One Martini backbone bead per residue (centre of mass of N, CA, C, O) as a GRO file, in nm:
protein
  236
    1UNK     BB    1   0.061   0.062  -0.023
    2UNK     BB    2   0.307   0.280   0.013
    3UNK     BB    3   0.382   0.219  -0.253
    4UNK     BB    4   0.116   0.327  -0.428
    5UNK     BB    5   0.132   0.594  -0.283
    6UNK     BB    6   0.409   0.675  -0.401
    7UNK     BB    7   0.339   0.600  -0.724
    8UNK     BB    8   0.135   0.844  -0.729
    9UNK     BB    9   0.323   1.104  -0.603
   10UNK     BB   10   0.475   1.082  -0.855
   11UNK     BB   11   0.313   1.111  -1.060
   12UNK     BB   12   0.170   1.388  -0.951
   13UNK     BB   13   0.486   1.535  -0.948
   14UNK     BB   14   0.521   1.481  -1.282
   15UNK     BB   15   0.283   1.638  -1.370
   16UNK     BB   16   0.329   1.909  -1.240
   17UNK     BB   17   0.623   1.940  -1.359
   18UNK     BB   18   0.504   1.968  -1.650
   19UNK     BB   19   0.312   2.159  -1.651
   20UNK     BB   20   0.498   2.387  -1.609
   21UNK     BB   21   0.747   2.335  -1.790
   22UNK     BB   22   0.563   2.244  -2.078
   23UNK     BB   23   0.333   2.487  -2.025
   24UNK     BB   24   0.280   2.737  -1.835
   25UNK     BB   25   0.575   2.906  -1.933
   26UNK     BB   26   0.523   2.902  -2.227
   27UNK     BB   27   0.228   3.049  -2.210
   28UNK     BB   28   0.304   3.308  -2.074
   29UNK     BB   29   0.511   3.385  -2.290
   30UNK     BB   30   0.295   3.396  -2.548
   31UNK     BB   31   0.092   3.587  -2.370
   32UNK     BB   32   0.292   3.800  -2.430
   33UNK     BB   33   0.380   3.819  -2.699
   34UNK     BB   34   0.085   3.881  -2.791
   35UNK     BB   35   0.002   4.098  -2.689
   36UNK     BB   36   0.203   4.318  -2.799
   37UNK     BB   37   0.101   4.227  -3.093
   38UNK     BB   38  -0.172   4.358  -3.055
   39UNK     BB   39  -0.114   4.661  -2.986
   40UNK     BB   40   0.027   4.679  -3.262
   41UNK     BB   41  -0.218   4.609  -3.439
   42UNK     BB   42  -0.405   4.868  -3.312
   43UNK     BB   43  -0.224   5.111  -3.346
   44UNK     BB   44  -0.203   5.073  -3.672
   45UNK     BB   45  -0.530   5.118  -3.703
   46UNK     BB   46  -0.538   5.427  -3.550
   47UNK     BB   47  -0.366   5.542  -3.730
   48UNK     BB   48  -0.493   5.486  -3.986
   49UNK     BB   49  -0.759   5.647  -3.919
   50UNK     BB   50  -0.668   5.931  -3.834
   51UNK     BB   51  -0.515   6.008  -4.102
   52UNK     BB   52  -0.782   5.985  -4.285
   53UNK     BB   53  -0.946   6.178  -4.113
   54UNK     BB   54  -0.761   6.413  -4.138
   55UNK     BB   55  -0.812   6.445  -4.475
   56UNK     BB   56  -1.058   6.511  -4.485
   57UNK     BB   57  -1.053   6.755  -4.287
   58UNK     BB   58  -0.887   6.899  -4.439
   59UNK     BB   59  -1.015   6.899  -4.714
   60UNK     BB   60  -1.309   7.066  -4.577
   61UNK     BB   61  -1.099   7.338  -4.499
   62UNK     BB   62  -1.065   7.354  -4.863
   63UNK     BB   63  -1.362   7.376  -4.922
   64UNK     BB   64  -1.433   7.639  -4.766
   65UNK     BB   65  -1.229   7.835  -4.852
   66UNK     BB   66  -1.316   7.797  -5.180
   67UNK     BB   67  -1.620   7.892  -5.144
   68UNK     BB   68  -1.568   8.157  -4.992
   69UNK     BB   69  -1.410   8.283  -5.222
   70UNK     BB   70  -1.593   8.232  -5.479
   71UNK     BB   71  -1.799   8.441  -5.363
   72UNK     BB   72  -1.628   8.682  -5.314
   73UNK     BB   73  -1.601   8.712  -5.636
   74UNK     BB   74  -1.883   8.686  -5.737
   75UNK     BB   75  -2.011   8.948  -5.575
   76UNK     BB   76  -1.795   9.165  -5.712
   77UNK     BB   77  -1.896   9.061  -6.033
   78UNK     BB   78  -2.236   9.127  -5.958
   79UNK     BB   79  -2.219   9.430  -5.888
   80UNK     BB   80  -2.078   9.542  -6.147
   81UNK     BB   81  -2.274   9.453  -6.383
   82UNK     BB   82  -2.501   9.600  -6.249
   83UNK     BB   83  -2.356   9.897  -6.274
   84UNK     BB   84  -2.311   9.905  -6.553
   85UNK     BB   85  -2.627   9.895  -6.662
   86UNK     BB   86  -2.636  10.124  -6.469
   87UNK     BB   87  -2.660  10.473  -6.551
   88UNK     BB   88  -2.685  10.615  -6.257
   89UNK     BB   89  -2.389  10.486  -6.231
   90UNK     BB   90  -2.140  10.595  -6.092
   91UNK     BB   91  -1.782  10.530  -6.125
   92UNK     BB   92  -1.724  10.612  -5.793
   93UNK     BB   93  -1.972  10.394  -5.689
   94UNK     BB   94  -1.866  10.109  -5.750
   95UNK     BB   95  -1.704  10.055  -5.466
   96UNK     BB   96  -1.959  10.054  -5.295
   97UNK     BB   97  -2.052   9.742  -5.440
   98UNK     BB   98  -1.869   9.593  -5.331
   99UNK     BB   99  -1.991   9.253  -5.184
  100UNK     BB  100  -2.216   9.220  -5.400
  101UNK     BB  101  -2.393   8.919  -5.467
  102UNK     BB  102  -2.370   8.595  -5.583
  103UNK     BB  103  -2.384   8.297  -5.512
  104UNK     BB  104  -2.166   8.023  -5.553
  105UNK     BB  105  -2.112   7.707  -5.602
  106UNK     BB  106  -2.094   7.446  -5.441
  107UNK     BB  107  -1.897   7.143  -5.342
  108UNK     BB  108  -2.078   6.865  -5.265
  109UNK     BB  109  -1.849   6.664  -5.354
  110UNK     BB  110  -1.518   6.517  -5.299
  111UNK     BB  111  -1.500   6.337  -5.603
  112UNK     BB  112  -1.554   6.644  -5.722
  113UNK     BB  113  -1.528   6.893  -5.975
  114UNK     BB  114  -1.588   7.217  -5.996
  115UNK     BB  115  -1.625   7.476  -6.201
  116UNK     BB  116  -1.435   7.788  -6.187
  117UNK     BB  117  -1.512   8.094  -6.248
  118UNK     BB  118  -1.412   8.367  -6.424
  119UNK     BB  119  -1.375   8.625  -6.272
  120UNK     BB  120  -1.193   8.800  -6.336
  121UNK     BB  121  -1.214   8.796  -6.678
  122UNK     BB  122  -1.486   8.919  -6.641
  123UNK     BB  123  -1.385   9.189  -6.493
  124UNK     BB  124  -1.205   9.334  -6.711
  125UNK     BB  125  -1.371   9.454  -6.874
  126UNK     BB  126  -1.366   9.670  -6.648
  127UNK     BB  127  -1.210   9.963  -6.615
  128UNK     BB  128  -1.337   9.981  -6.292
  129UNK     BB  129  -1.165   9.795  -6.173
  130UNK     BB  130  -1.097   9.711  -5.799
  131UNK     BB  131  -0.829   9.574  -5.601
  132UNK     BB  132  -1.012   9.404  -5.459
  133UNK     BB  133  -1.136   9.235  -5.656
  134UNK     BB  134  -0.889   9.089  -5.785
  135UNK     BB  135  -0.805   8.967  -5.492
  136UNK     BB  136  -1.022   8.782  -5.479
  137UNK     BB  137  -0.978   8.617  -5.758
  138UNK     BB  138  -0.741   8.512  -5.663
  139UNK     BB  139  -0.779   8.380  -5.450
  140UNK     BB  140  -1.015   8.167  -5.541
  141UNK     BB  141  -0.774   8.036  -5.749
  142UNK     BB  142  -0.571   7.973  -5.535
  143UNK     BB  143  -0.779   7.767  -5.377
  144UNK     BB  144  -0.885   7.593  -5.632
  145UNK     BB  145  -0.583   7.469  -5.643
  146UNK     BB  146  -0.551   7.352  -5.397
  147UNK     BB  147  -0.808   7.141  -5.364
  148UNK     BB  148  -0.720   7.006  -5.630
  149UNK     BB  149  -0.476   6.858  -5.476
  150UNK     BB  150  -0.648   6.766  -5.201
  151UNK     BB  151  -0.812   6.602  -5.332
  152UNK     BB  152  -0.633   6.402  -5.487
  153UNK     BB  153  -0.462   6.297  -5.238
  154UNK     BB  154  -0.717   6.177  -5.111
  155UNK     BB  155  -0.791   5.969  -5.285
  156UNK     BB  156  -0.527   5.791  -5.305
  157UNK     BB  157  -0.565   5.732  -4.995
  158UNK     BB  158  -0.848   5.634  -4.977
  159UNK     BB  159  -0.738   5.384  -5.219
  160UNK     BB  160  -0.553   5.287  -4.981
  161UNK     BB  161  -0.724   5.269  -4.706
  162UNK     BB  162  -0.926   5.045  -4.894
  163UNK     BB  163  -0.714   4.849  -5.070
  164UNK     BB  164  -0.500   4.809  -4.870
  165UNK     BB  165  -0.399   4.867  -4.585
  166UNK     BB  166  -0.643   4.762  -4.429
  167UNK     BB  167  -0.643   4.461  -4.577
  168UNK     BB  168  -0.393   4.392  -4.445
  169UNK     BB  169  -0.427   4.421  -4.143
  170UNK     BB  170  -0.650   4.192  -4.158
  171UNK     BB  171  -0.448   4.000  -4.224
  172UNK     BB  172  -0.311   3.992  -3.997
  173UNK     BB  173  -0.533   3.931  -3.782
  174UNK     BB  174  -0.623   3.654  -3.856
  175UNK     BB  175  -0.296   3.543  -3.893
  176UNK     BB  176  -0.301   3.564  -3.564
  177UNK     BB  177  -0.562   3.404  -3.463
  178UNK     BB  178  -0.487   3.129  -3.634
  179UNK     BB  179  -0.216   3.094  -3.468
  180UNK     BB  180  -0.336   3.097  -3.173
  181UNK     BB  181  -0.534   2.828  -3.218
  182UNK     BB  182  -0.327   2.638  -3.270
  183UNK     BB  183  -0.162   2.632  -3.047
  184UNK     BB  184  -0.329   2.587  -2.824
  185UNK     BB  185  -0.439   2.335  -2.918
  186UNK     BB  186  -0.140   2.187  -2.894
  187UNK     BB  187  -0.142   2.240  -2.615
  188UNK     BB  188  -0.441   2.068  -2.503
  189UNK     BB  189  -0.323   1.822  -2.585
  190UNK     BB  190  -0.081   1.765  -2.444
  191UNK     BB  191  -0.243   1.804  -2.159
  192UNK     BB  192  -0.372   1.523  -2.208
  193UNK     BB  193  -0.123   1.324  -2.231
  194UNK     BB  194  -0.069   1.357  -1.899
  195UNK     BB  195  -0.353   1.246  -1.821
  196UNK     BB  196  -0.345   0.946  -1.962
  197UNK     BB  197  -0.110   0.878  -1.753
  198UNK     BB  198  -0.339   0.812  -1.585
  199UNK     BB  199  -0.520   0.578  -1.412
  200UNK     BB  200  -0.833   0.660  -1.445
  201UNK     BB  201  -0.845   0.954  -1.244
  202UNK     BB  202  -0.720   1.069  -1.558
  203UNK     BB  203  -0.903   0.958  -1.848
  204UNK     BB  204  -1.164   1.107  -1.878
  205UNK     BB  205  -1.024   1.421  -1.885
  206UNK     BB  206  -0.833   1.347  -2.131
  207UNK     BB  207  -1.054   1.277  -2.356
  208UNK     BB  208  -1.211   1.521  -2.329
  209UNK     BB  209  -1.001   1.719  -2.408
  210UNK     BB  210  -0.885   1.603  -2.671
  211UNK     BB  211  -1.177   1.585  -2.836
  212UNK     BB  212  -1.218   1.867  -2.839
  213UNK     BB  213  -0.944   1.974  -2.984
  214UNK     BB  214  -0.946   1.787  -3.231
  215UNK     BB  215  -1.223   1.960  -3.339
  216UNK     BB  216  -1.066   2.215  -3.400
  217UNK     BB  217  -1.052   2.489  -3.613
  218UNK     BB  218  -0.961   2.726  -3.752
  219UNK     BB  219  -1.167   2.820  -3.959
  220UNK     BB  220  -1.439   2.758  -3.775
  221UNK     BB  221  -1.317   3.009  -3.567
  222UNK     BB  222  -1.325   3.248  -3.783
  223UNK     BB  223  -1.643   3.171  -3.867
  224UNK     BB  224  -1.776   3.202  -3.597
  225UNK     BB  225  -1.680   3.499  -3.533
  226UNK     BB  226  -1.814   3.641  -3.822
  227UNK     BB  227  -2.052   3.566  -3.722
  228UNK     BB  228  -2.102   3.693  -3.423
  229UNK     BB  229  -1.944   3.958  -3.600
  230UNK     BB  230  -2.121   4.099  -3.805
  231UNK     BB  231  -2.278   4.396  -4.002
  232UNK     BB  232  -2.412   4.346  -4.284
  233UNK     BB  233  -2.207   4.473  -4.447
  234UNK     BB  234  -2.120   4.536  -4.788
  235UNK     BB  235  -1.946   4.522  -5.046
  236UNK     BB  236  -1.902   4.701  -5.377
   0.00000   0.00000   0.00000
């Protein structure tokens, strides 16, 4: 009796130290290293958001800038046309309408480039065109130049954050995913392989162990996670 008390303590005792030794340590030290990985994973993912929305935030920036100037140089080429018509209007006159006149159509979508009236060109006509007004034209061309580049550049921005960098990103993610769930799994099957080497005591609880993780399979579990959390937003 002593002697089978002995080896089951010894079993027991070979038990504890190959857990510890061969699974604890070994997990541990993974489940820091996943840790780290994932943080950097995420981070990628917020810095890729942020610096979209930045872009996002100057093109509207530089679209409303845009919008402003080409207002008011349009509504002091309005102001001039209408004196220039009504003949009861002195030449000295004209000065004091600079600033009222009709508003410019406003550009409405991110990825459309609306035609920017030639108001300059057209306030040349007028001999008694007024430096404010020149300068007002000049300012709205060179928002419209402004925008037209900033737009350029965020649309290619747009292309590529949603064409390569996210979908990068998320194949990282899943490549991480993927990886994490095959360890665990021979990591627990390991564990069960321990367990029968006990009769009785743990053979039911090592084979059930066992039978569960062999059933696991990694698309299965990346299949399961994309039903559970999918947002039912289709691409187009």
């Amino acid at each position: 009796m002593q002697q089978e008390l002995e080896n089951v303590g010894n079993k027991h005792f070979t038990f504890s130290d190959s857990i510890t030794n061969e699974l604890f340590g070994p997990l541990t030290a993974y489940v820091k290293k996943k840790e780290a990985d994932r943080k950097k994973l995420m981070a990628d993912g917020m810095k890729l958001t942020k610096d979209f929305k930045t872009a996002l935030a100057n093109l509207d920036i530089a679209k409303k800038k845009y919008q402003e100037a080409s207002k008011a140089a349009d509504a002091a080429a309005g102001a001039y046309s209408k004196a220039k018509s009504e003949s009861t209007v002195k030449p000295k006159e004209l000065n004091k309408l600079n600033g009222k006149g009709t508003r410019h159509p406003s550009r409405s979508k991110v990825i459309s480039r609306p035609f920017l009236q030639c108001t300059k060109h057209f306030l040349l006509f007028f001999p008694l065109f007024c430096s404010k007004a020149s300068k007002a034209a000049d300012v709205a061309h060179s928002a419209d130049k402004d925008y037209q580049k900033l737009l350029e550049k965020t649309n290619v921005k747009q292309t590529e954050f949603y064409q390569r960098d996210m979908p990068d990103l998320l194949k990282k993610f899943q490549e991480f995913e993927e990886e994490r769930i095959e360890y665990l799994k021979q990591h627990f099957l390991r564990y069960s392989t321990f367990c029968l080497q006990f009769p009785s005591l743990l053979e039911f609880s090592g084979k059930s162990v066992q039978k569960s993780f062999e059933e696991i399979t990694v698309p299965g579990d990346i299949q399961a996670f994309l039903d559970a959390n999918k947002t039912g937003i289709s691409r187009i």
